[in-house]
CSV table of C-alpha atoms in Angstrom, one decimal:
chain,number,residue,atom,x,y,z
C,4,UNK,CA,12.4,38.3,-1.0
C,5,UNK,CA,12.4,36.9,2.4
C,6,UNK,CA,15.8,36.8,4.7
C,7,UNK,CA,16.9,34.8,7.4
C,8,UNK,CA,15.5,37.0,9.6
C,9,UNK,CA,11.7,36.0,8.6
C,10,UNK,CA,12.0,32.6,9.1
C,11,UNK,CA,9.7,32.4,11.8
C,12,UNK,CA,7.0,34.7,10.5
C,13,UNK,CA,4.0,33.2,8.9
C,14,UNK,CA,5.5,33.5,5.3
C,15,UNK,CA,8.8,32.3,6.1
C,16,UNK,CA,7.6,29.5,7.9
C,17,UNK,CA,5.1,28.7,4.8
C,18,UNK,CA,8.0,29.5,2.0
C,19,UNK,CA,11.1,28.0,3.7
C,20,UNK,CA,11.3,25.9,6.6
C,21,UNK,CA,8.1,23.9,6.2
C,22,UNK,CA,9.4,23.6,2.6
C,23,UNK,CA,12.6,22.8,3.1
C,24,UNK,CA,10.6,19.9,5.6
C,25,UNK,CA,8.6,18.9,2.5
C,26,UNK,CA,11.1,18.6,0.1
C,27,UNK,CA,13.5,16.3,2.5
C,28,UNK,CA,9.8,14.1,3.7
C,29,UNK,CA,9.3,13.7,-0.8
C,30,UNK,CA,12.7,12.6,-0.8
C,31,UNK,CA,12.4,10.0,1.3
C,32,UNK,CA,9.0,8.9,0.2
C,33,UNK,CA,9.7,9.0,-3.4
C,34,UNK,CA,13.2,7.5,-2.7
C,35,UNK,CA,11.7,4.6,-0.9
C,36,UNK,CA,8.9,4.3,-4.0
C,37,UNK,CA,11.6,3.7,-6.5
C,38,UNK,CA,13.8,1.3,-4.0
C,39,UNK,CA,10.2,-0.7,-3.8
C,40,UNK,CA,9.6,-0.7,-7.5
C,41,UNK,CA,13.3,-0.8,-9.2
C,42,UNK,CA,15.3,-2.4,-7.0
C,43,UNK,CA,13.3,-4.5,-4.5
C,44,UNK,CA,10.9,-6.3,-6.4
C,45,UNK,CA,13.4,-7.5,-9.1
C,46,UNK,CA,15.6,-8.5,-6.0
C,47,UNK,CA,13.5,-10.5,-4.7
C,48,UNK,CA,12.0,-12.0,-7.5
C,49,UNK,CA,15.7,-13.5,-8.2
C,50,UNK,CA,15.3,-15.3,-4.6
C,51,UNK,CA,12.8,-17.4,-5.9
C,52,UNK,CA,15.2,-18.7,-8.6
C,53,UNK,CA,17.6,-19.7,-6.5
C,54,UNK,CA,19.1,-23.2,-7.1
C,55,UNK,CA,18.1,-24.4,-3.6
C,56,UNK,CA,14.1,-23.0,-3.6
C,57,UNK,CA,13.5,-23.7,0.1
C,58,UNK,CA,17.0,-21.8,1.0
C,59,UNK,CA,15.7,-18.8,-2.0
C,60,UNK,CA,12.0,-19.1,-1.0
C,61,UNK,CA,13.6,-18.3,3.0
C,62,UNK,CA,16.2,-16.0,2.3
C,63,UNK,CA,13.4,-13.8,0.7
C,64,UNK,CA,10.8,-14.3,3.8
C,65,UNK,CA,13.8,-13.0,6.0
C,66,UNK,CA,14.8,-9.9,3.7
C,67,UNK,CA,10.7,-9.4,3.3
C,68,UNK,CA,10.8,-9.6,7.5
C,69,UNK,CA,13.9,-7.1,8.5
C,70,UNK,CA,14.4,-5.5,5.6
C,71,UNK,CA,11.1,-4.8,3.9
C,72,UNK,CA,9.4,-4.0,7.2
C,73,UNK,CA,12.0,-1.2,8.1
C,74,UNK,CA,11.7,0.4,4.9
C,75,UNK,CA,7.7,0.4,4.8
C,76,UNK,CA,7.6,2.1,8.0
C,77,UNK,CA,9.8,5.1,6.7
C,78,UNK,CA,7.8,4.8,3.4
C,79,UNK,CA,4.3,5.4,5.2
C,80,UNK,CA,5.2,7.8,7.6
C,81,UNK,CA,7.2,10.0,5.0
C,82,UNK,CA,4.6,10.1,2.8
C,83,UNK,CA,2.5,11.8,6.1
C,84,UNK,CA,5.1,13.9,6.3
C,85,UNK,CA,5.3,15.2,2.8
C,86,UNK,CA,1.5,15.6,2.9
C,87,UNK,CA,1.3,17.5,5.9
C,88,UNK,CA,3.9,19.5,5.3
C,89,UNK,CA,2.5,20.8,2.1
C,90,UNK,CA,-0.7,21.3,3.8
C,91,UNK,CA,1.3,23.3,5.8
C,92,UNK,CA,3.0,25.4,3.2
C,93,UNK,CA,-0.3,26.2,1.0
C,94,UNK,CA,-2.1,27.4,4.6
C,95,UNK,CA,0.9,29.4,5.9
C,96,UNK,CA,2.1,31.3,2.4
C,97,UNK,CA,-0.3,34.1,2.0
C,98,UNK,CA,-2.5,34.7,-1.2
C,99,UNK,CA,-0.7,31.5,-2.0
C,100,UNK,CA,-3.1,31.0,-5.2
C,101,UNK,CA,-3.7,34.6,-5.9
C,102,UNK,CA,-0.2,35.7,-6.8
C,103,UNK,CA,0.7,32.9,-9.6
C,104,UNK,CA,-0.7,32.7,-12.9
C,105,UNK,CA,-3.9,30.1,-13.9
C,106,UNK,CA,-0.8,27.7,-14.9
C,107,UNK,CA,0.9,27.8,-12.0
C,108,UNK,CA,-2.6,26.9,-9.9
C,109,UNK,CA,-3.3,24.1,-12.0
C,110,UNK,CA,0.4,22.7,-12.0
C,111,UNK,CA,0.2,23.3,-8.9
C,112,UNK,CA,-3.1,21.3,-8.0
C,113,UNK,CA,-2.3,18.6,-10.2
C,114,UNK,CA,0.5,17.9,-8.5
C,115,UNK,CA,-1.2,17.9,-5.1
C,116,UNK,CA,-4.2,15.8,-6.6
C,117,UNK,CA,-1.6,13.3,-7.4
C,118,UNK,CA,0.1,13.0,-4.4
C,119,UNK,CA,-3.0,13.2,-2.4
C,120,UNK,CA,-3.7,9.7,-4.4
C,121,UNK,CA,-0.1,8.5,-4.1
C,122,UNK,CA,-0.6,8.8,0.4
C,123,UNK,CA,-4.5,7.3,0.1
C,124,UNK,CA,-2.4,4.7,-2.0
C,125,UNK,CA,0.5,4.2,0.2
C,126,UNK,CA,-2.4,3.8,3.4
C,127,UNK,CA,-5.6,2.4,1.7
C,128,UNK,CA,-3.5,-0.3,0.0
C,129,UNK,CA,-0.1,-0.8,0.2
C,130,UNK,CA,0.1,-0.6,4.0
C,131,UNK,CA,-3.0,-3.1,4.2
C,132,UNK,CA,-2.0,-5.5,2.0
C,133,UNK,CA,1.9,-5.7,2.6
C,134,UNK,CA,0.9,-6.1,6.4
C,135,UNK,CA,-0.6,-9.2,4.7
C,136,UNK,CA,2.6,-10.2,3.3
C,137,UNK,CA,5.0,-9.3,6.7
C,138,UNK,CA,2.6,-11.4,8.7
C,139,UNK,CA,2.5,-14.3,6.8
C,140,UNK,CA,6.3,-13.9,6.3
C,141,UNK,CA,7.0,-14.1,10.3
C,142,UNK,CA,4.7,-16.8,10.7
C,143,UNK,CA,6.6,-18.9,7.9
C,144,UNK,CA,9.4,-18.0,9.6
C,145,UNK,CA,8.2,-19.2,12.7
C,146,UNK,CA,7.5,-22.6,11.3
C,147,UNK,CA,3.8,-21.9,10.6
C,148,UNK,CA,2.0,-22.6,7.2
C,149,UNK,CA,1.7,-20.0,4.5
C,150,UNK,CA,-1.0,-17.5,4.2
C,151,UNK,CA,-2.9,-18.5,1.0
C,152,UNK,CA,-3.8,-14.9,0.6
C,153,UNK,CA,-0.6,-13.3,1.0
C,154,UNK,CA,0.3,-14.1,-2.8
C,155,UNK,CA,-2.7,-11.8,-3.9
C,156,UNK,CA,-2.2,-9.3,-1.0
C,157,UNK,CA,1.3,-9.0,-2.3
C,158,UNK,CA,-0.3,-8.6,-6.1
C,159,UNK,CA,-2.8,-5.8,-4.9
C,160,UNK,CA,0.2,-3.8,-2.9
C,161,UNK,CA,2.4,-3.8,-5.9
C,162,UNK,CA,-0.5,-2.8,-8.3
C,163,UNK,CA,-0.5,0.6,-6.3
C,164,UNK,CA,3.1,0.9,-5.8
C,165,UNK,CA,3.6,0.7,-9.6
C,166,UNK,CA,0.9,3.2,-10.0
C,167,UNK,CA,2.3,5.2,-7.4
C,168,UNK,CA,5.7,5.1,-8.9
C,169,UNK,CA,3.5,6.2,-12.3
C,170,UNK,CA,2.2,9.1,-11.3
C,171,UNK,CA,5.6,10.5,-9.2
C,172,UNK,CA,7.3,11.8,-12.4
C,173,UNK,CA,4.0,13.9,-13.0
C,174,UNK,CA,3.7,14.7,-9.7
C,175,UNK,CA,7.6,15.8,-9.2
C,176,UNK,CA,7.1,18.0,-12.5
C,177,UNK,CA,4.2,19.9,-11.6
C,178,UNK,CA,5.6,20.5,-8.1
C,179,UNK,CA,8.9,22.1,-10.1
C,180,UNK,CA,6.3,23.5,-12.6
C,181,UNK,CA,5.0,25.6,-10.0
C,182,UNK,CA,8.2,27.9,-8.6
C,183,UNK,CA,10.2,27.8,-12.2
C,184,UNK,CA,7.9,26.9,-15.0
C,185,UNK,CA,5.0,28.5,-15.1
C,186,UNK,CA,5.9,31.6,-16.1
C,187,UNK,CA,5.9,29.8,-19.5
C,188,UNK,CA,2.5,29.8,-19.9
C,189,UNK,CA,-0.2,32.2,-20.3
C,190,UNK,CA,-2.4,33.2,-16.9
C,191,UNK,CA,-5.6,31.1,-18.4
C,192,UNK,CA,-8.2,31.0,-15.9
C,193,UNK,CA,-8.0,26.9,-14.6
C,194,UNK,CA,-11.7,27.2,-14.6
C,195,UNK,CA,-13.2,28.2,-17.2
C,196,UNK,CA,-12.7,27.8,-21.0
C,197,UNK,CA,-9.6,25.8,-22.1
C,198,UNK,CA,-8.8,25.5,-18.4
C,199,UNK,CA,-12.4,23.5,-17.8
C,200,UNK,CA,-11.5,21.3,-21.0
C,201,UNK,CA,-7.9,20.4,-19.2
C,202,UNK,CA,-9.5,19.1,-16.2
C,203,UNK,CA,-12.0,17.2,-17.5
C,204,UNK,CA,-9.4,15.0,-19.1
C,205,UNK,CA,-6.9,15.3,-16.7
C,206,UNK,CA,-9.6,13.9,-13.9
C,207,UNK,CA,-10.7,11.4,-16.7
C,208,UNK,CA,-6.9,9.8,-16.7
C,209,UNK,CA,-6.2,10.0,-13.4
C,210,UNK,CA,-9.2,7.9,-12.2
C,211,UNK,CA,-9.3,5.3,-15.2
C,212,UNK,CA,-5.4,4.6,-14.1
C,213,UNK,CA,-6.7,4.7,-10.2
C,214,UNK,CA,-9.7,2.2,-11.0
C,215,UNK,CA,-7.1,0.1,-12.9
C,216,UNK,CA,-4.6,-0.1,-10.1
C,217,UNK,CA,-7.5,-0.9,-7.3
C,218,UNK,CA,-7.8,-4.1,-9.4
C,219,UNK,CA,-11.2,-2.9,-10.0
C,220,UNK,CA,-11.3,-3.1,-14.1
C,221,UNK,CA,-12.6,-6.2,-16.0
C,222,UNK,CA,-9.1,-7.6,-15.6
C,223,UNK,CA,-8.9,-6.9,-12.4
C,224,UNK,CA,-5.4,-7.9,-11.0
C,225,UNK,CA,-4.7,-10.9,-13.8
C,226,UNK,CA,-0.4,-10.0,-14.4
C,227,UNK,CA,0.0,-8.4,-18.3
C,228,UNK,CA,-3.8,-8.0,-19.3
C,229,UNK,CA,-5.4,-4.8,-19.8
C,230,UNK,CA,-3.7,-1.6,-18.3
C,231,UNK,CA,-2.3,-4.2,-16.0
C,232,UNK,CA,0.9,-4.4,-18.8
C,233,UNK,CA,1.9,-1.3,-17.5
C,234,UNK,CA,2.8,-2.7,-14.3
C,235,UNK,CA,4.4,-5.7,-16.0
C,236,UNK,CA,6.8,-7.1,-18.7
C,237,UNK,CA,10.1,-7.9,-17.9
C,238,UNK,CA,12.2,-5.9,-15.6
C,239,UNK,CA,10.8,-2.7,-15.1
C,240,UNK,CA,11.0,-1.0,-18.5
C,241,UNK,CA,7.1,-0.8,-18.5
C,242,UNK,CA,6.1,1.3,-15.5
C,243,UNK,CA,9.1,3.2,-16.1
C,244,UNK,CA,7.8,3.9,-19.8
C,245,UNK,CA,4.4,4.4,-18.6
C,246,UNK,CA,5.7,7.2,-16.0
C,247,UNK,CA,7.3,8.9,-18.6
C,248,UNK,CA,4.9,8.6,-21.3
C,249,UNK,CA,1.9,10.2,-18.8
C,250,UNK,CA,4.9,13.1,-18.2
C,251,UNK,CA,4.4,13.7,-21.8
C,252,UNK,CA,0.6,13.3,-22.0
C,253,UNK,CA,0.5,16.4,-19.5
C,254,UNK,CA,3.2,18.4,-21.0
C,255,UNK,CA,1.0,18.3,-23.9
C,256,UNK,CA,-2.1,18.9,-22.2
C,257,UNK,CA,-0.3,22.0,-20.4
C,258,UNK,CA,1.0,23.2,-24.4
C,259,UNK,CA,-2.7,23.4,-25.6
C,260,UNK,CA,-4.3,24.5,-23.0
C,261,UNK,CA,-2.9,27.0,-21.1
C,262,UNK,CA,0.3,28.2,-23.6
């Protein structure tokens, strides 16, 4: 057990400040993610139904300008943070993937394949295409004419922020997984054997959802066809549901293979 007194040594920085750092960045990322997605996006669709639509179309180009803008910086940069950090805290710990059972690696890389994702998302996509948006937002503002590609920029960002928002539950429960679950589970090598089988479909999942949220399936980014109905329907029920029900399709995953 480390004391307070280690802090500074290679372990205790690995196990409990840069931790403690990591867990406080994920906050803030993932909190941000589920303002975007469950409060945000329903907000501002309301604007748009205002009685008055030039005084709702405005009052949403000046939330999307101070408010949206502020948020997406600590969004982007907390989600470099929370990378980093845990970068930080696999490289510092010592024998970090020696000393936990073939569960806890493959929790444990799971989790880190999905929030590797989740940041190329948050950068690759999101940032891109809602700089899209903000622009076109301050030149309205400004008395300049609409961006006729904000609309789909705006379509393409929230693609990968509902994907994004998909994946967190997973990615939150295998991060947990790793210090107070594994245990559960037998120490299956995460290579070979059952463990070979649980990637394979695992990676298979992962990248047919990825594809689907880069817009780059047969549907491509049409609203409710294809996997796209995950990221619409009213309200937010669906990605919510679809979080949830991809939680359950690992738990199981985790149950055959490695218990």
């Amino acid at each position: 057990m480390l004391l307070a007194s280690d802090l500074f040594t290679r372990d205790g920085l690995g196990q409990i400040l840069f931790r403690w750092l990591h867990i406080v960045a994920g906050i803030t990322w993932i909190g941000l993610l589920y303002f975007f997605n469950v409060v945000q996006v329903p907000a501002y669709a309301e604007f748009e139904l205002a009685p008055n639509e030039a005084t709702g179309g405005r009052a949403r180009l000046i939330a999307i300008d101070k408010v949206t803008r502020r948020a997406l910086w600590w969004f982007r940069w907390a989600a470099v943070g929370t990378f980093l950090t845990g970068i930080l805290i696999v490289g510092l710990t010592r024998e970090y993937f020696s000393r936990a059972p073939g569960w806890s690696n493959a929790a444990i890389l799971t989790g880190m394949l999905l929030g590797t994702i989740m940041l190329l998302n948050v950068w690759g996509v999101i940032w891109r295409c809602q700089k899209v948006v903000l622009a076109n937002a301050a030149n309205v503002l400004a008395g300049g004419q609409p961006n006729p590609d904000a609309a789909a920029a705006g379509r393409q960002a929230l693609m990968a922020s509902r994907q994004n928002t998909i994946f967190s539950v997973s990615m939150v429960w295998f991060m947990v997984l790793r210090g107070h679950g594994g245990v559960a589970y037998h120490s299956i090598g995460i290579g070979t054997g059952p463990g070979t089988i649980y990637w394979i479909i695992t990676l298979l999942i992962i990248a047919v959802l990825e594809v689907n949220a880069l817009g780059l399936m047969p549907w491509k980014t049409a609203p409710n066809k294809g996997l796209n109905a995950i990221y619409d329907g009213k309200g937010v029920t669906n990605p919510i549901a679809a979080a949830f029900g991809l939680w359950v399709i690992f738990l199981v995953l985790g149950e055959i293979f490695f218990s």
